[in-house]
XYZ file of C-alpha atoms in Angstrom:
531
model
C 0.000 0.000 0.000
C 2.633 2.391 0.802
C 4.342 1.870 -2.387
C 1.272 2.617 -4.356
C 0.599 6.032 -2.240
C 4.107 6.918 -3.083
C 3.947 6.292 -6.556
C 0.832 7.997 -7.104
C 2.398 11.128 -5.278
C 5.053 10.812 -7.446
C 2.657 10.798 -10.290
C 0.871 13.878 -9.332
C 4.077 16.182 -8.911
C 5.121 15.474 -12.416
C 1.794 16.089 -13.775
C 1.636 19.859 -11.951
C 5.154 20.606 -12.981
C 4.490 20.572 -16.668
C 1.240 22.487 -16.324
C 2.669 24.608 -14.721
C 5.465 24.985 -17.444
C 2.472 24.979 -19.937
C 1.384 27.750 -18.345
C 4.196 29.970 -18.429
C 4.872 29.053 -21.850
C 1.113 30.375 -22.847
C 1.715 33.381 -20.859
C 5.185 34.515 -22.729
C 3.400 33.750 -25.903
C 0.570 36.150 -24.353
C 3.144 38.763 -23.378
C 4.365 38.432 -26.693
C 1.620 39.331 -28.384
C 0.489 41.603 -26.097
C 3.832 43.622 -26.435
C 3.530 43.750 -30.046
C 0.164 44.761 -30.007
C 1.583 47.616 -28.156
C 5.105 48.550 -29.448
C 5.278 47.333 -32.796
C 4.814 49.439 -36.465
C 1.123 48.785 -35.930
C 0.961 48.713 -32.499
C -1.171 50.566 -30.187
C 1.809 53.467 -29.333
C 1.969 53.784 -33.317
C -1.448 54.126 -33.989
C -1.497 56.796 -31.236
C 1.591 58.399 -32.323
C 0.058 58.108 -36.143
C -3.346 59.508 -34.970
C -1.861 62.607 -32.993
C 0.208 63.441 -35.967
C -2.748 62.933 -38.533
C -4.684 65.354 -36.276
C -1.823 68.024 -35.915
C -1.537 68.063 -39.571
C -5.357 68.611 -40.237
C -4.773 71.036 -37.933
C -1.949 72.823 -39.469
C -3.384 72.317 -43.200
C -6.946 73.657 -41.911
C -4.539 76.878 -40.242
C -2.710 77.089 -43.446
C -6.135 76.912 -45.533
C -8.111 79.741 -43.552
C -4.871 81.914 -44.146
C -4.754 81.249 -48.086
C -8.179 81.521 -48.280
C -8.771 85.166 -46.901
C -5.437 85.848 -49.006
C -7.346 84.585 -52.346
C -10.187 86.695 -51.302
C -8.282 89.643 -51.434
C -6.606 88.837 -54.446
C -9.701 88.869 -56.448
C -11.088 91.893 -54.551
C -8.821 94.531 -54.292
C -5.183 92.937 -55.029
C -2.554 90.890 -53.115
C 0.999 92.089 -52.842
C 3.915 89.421 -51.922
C 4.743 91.108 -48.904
C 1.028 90.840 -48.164
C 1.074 86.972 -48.662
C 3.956 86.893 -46.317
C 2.427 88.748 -43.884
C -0.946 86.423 -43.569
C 1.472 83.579 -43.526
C 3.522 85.293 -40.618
C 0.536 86.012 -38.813
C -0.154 82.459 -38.186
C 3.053 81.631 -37.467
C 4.107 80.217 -40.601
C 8.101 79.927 -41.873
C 8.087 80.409 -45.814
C 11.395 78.062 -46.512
C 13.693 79.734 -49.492
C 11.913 79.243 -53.009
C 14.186 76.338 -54.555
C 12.093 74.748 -57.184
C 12.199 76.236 -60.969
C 8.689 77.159 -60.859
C 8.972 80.533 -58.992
C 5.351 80.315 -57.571
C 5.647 77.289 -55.551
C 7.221 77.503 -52.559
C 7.363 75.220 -49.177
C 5.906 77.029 -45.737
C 6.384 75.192 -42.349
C 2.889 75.613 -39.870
C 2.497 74.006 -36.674
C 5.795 72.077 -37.278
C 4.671 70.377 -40.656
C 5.635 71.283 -44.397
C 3.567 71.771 -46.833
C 4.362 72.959 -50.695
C 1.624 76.137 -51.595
C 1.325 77.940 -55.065
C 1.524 81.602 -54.667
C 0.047 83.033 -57.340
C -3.476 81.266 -56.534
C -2.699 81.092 -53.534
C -3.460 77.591 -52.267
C -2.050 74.516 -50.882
C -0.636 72.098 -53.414
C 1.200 69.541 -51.228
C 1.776 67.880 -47.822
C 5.650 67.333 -47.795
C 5.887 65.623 -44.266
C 6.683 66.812 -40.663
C 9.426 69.161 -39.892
C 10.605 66.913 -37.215
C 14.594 66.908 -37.753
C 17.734 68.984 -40.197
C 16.613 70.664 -43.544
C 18.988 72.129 -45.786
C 17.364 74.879 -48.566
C 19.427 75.669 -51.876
C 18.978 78.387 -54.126
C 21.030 78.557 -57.389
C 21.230 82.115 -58.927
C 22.207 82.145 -62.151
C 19.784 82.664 -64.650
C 18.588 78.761 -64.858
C 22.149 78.046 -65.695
C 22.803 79.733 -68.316
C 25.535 82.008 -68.034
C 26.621 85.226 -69.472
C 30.089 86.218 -70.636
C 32.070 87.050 -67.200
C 29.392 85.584 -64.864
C 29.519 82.828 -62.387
C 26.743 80.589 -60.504
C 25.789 81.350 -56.855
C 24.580 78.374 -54.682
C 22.585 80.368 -51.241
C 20.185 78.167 -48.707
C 20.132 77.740 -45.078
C 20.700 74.729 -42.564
C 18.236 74.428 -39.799
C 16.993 71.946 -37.112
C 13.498 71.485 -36.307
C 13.822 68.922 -33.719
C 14.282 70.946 -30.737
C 18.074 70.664 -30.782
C 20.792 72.872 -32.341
C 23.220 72.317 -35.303
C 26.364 70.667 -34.122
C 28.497 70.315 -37.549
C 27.403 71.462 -40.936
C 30.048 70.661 -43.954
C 30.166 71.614 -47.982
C 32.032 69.125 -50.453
C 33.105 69.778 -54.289
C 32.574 66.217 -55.216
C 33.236 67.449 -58.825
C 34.847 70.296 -60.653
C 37.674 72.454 -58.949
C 35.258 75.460 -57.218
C 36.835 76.065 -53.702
C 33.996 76.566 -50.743
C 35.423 79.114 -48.354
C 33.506 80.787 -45.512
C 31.456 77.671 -45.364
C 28.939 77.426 -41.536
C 30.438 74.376 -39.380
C 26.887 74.949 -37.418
C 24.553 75.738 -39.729
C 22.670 78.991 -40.718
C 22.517 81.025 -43.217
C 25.265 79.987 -46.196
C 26.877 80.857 -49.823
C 29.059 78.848 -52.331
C 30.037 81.304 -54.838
C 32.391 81.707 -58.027
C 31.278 78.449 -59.549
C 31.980 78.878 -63.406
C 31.861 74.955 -64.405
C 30.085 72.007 -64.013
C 30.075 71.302 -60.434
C 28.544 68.880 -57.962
C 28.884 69.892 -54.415
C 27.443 67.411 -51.152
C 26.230 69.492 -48.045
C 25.692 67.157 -44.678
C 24.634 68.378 -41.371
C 23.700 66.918 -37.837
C 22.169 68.369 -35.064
C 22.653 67.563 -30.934
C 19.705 65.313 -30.915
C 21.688 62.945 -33.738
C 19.198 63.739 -36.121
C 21.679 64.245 -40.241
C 20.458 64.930 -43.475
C 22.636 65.129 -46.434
C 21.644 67.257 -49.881
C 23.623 67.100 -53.146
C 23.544 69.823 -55.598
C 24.466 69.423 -59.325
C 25.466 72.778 -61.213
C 25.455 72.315 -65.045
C 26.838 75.606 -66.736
C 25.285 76.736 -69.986
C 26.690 78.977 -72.172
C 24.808 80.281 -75.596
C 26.649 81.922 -78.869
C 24.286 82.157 -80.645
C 21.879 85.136 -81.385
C 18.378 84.948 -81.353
C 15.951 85.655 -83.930
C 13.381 88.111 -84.701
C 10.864 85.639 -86.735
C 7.245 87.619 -87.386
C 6.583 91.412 -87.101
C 3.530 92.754 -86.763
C 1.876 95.898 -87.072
C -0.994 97.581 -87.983
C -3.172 101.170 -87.324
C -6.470 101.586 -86.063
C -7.029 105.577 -86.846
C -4.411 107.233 -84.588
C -3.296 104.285 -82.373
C -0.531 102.442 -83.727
C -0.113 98.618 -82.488
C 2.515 96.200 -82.983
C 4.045 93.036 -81.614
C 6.869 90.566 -82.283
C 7.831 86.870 -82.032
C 10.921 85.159 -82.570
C 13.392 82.110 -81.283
C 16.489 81.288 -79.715
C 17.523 77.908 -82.048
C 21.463 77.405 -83.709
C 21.574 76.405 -87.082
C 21.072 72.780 -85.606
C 18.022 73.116 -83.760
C 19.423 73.585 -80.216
C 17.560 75.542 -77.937
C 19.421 78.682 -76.493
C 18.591 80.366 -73.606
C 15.284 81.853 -74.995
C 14.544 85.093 -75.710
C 14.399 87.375 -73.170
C 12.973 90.733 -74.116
C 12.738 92.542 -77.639
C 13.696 96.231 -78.064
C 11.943 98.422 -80.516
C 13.048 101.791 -82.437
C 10.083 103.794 -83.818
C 11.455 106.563 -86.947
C 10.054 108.615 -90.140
C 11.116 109.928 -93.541
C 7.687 112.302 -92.975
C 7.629 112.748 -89.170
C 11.217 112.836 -88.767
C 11.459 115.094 -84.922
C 8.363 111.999 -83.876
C 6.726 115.183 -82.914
C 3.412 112.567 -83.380
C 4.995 109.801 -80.805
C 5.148 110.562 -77.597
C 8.250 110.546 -76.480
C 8.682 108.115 -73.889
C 7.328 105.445 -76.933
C 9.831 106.378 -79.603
C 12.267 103.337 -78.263
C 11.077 100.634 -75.790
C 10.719 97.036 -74.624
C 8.794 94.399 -74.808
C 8.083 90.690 -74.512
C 7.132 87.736 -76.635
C 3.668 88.562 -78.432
C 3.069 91.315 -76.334
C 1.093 93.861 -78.215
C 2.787 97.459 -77.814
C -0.182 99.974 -78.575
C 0.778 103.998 -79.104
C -1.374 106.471 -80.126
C 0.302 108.783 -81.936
C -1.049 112.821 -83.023
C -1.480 114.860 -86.185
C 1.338 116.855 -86.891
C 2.334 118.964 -90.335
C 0.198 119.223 -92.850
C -0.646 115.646 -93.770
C -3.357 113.118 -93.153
C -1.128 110.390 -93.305
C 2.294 109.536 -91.930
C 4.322 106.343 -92.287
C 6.214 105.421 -89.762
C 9.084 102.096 -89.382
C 9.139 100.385 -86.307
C 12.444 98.676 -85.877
C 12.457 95.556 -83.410
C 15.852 93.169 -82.164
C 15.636 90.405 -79.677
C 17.661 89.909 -76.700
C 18.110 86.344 -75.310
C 18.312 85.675 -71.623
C 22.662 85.483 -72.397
C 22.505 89.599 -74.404
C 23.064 88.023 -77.087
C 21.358 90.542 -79.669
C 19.403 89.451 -83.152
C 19.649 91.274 -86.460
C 16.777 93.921 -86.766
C 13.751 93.597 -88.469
C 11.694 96.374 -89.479
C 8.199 96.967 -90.773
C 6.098 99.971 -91.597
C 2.831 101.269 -90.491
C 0.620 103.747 -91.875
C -0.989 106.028 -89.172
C -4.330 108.158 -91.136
C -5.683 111.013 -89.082
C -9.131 110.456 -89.126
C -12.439 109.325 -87.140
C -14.746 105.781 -87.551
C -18.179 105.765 -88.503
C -19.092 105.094 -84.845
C -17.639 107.916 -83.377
C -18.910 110.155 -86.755
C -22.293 109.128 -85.045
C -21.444 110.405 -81.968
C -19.470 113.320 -82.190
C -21.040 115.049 -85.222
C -24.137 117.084 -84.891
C -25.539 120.858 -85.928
C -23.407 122.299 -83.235
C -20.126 120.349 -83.838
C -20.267 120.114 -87.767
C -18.108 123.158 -88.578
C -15.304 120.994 -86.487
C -15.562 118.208 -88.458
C -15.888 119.085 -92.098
C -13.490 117.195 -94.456
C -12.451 115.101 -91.564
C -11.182 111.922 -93.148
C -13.566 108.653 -92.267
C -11.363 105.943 -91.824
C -13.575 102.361 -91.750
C -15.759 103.355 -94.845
C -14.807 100.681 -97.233
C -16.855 99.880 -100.297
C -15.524 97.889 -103.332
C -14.410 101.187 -104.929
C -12.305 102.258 -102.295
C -11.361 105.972 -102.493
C -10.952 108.512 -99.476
C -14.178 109.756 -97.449
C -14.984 112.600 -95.460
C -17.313 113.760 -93.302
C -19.252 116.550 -95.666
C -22.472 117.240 -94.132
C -24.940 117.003 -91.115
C -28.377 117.395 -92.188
C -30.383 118.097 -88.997
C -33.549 119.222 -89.829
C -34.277 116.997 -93.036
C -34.170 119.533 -95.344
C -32.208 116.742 -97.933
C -35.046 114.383 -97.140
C -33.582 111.186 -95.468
C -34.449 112.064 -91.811
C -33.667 114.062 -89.177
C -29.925 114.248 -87.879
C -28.745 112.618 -91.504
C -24.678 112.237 -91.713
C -23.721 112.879 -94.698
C -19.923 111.559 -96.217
C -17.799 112.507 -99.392
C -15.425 110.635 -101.424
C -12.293 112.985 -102.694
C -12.583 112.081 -106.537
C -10.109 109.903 -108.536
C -9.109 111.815 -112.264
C -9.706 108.608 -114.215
C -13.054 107.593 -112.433
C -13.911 110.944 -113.179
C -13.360 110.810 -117.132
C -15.403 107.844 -117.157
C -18.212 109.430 -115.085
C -18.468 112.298 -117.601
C -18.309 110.231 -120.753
C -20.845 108.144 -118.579
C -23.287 111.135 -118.554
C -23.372 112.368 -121.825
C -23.767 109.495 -123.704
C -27.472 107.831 -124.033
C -29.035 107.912 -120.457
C -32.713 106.894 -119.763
C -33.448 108.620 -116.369
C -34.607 105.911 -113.729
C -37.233 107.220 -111.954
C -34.993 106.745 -108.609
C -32.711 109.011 -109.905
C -34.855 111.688 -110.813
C -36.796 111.299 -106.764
C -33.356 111.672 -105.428
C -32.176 114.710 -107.889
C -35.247 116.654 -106.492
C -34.060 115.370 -102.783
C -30.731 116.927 -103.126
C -32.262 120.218 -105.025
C -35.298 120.953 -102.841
C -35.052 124.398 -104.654
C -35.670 122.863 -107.607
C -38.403 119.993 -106.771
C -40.231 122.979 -104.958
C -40.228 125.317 -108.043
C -44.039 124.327 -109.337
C -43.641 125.713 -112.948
C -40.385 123.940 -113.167
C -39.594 127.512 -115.159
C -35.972 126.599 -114.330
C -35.655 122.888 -116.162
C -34.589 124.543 -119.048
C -31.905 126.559 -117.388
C -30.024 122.983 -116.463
C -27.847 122.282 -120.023
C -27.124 119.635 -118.032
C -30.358 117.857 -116.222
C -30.072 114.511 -117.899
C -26.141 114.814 -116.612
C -27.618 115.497 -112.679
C -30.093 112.526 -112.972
C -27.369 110.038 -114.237
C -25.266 111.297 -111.082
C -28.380 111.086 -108.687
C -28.917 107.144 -109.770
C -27.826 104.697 -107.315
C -27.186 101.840 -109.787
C -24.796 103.454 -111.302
C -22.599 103.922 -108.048
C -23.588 100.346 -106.382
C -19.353 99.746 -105.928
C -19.317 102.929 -103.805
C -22.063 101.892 -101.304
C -21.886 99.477 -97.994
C -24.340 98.343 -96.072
C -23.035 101.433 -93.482
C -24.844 104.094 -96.585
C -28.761 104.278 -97.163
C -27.839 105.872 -100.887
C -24.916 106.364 -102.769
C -24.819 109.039 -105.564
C -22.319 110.981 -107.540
C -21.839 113.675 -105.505
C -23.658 116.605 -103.379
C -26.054 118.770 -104.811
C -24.990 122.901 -105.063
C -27.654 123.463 -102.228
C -25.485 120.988 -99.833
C -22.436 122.243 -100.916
C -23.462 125.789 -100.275
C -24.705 124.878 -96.942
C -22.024 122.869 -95.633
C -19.469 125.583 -97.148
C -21.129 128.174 -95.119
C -21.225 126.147 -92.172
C -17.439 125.216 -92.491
C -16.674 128.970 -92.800
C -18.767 129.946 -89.991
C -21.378 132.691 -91.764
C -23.417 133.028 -95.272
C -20.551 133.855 -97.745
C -22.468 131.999 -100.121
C -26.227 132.082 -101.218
C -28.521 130.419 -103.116
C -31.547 130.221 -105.433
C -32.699 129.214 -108.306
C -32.144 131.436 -111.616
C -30.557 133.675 -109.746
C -26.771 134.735 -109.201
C -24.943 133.782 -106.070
C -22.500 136.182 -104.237
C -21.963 137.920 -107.885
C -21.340 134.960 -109.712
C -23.369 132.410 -111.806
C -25.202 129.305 -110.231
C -27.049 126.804 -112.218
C -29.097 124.450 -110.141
C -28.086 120.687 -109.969
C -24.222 119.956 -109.928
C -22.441 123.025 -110.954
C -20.368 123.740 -107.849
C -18.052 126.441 -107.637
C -18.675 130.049 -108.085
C -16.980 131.836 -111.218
C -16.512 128.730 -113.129
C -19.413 127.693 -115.194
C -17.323 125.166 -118.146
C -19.183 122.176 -118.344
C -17.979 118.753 -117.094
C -15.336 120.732 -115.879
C -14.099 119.826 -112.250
C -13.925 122.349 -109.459
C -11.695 122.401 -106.191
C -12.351 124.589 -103.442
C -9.304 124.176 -100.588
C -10.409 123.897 -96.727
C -6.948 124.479 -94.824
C -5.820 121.228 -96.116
C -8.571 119.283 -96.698
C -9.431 119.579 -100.930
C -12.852 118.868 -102.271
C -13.460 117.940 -105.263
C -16.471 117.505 -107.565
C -17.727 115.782 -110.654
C -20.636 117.816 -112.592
């Protein structure tokens, strides 16, 4: 018996000992787990550590946002500077890093301890770069995007900062290629410059701060050089009455193709054989600059007795190296004159004396020819309304030997022509015994003039009628009103200011040969007749 009880106590030790090794086995694994449900990349300190820093971003961003967004506001409203954008960014706190990226508007701005990347000319966010948690090293490289002029060098600028709470215990600069020599270099950070770099060159920056937190930045300088001159391709230029506007565009290849260092501005010479003081420029436009199909407008003033002036506008192009492109020039024609449009507007009873022989500048039917402003009926007395404008064409020589062989030779009066003869002769259509028909050697002549089919080339869709030319009664009243007082009178089979007056198309006092052609001179404007 005692052997059994011994064996089975025997029996039951063994059998605790290994549960109880079980046991602690299960409850390592549990640790285990446990631990890495709290430590590890995914643990619970991670997730916490990931959730605070998810929230202090959405923080910052939402800080950053409300800034931009009353920035954009004024943009649109009444204007943003760049020192205003800096000062809304400073007024939350913000640190705008240097600009080191190519694309001038972007620039990175730390908030709240976290980067992000905004565009300044919206502005907005663009990017969330990451936290500003340890060393960052900015570069700037001045130097015209690497191309270099004659004589000029690259600059490398930036600045080496912690953001981890410590301080900047050793900062270096390496040439890791090309022969530059860094002098002056910060051992502990700040503010730096690498400067006299006139090849290729590839220089390694490092930098650690007291909390053992490095980063390392490597800058590559490629040096461009460009010999060869742009060039100017298309000029440009036209007039639109007394504003002259031109523009340019041109390229910066080599005979193979290359691509210099673009163009950079263009420079422009205005001169004239006719104008030749540019008395009509003013004279802050007679030279100038300008960029790449910009449109360079100048409006220009009368001066000596013309109506026209040519002028040459002489434009080069100046890459971003001063290299400097042959000139090419082109000429513009500036005629002193008024639209329709502002005809309309600015002529009237009280204004017409001003505006007599004034040259019309957008009247253009298929015939062409020059056309003035003649004649502001404003009381209908011509019978086509009220406030009727009234334009002349100066007469062309040979248009005018055919109009006269035109008018003599076998006409059959439309009955158009004959309503608008007595429209421009009122004097006439009113005379009820027609007594004075006979006294017109030339009636059939006046009717052929007063027929719009036979002057359909000379009309646009601007005209209501087109004839041959005013009536004596319109001449005689826009003469007078051009003068300023009754020098010459009127009416019918009767003499006019001493001389002879036939009714119809007979124009000028003291000449009476028919089909002849008469000129009376206003300062400089000359009109001229067919009868």
């Amino acid at each position: 018996m005692k052997k059994n009880i011994g064996k089975k106590l025997k029996d039951t030790k063994g059998i605790t000992l290994v549960a109880l090794i079980v046991t602690i086995i299960v409850l390592l694994i549990l640790a285990a787990v446990s631990l890495s449900a709290v430590f590890n990349q995914n643990g619970i300190f991670s997730r916490a550590e990931q959730a605070t820093d998810k929230y202090g971003q959405a923080k910052a961003r939402e800080t950053l946002e409300i800034a931009l967004s009353d920035a954009q506001i004024q943009k649109y409203t009444t204007g943003l500077t760049d020192e205003e954008l800096d000062n809304k960014i400073a007024e939350i706190e913000g640190e705008l890093l240097p600009k080191e990226k190519p694309n001038k508007n972007l620039q990175n701005v730390i908030v709240d301890g976290y980067i992000f990347e905004i565009d300044r000319s919206i502005p907005k966010i663009v990017d969330y770069i990451g936290p500003a948690d340890g060393v960052i090293i900015t570069t700037i490289v001045t130097g015209n995007d690497g191309w270099v002029k004659q004589g000029e060098t690259i600059l490398v600028s930036g600045v080496i900062r912690t953001y981890s709470g410590g301080t900047i215990t050793n900062s270096t600069a390496t040439v890791t290629k090309g022969s530059t020599i860094i002098s002056g270099f910060p051992t502990t950070g700040g503010d730096y410059i690498i400067n006299n770099i006139s090849e290729d060159t590839d220089i390694k920056i490092t930098a650690t701060d007291s909390n053992g937190k490095k980063a390392e930045k490597i800058i590559n300088i490629v040096i461009k050089r460009d010999g060869t001159a742009p060039t100017v391709e298309i000029l440009t230029a036209e007039a639109e009455g007394l504003k002259i506007k031109f523009s340019a565009t041109g390229h910066d290849r080599d005979a193979l193709g290359q691509e210099g260092s673009g163009i950079h501005h263009f420079n422009y010479t205005i001169s004239s054989t006719q104008d030749t003081l540019l008395e009509g420029i003013p004279e802050d436009k007679r030279t100038g600059i300008f960029t790449q199909e910009q449109i360079v407008e100048i409006m220009t003033t009368p001066t000596g007795n013309r109506e026209e002036t040519t002028y040459s506008i002489k434009v080069t192009a100046t890459d971003n190296t001063d290299n400097v492109s042959a000139n090419k020039t082109t000429n513009v024609n500036v005629i002193y004159g008024i639209t329709i449009a502002q005809a309309k507007e600015l002529v009237n009873e009280n204004t017409l004396k001003d505006y007599i022989g004034i040259r019309i500048i957008d009247y253009n039917p298929k015939a062409g020819g020059i056309w003035r402003v003649f004649y502001y009926d404003a009381d209908n007395y011509f019978g086509y309304g009220n406030k009727t404008l009234y334009f002349k064409r100066d007469v062309n020589k040979t248009e005018k030997k055919i109009a006269i062989q035109n008018m003599y030779e076998n006409y059959s009066s439309s009955q158009e022509g004959i309503e608008i003869m007595k429209r421009m002769n009122p004097m006439y259509r009113d005379d009820e015994d027609q007594r004075v028909s006979k006294e017109i050697e030339s009636k059939n002549s006046c009717f052929w003039l007063c027929d719009p089919q036979n002057w359909e080339d000379y009309a646009t869709s601007s005209a209501c009628v087109c004839i041959g030319g005013p009536s004596i009664e319109m001449f005689v009243r826009s003469y007078n009103t051009w003068l300023g007082r009754d020098y010459l009178s009127y009416s019918i089979g009767k003499k006019a200011d001493g001389n002879n007056f036939a009714s119809g198309y007979l124009l000028r006092p003291g000449y009476t040969a028919q089909g002849g052609q008469y000129v009376v001179e206003i300062e400089r404007r000359t009109w001229q007749y067919i009868c």
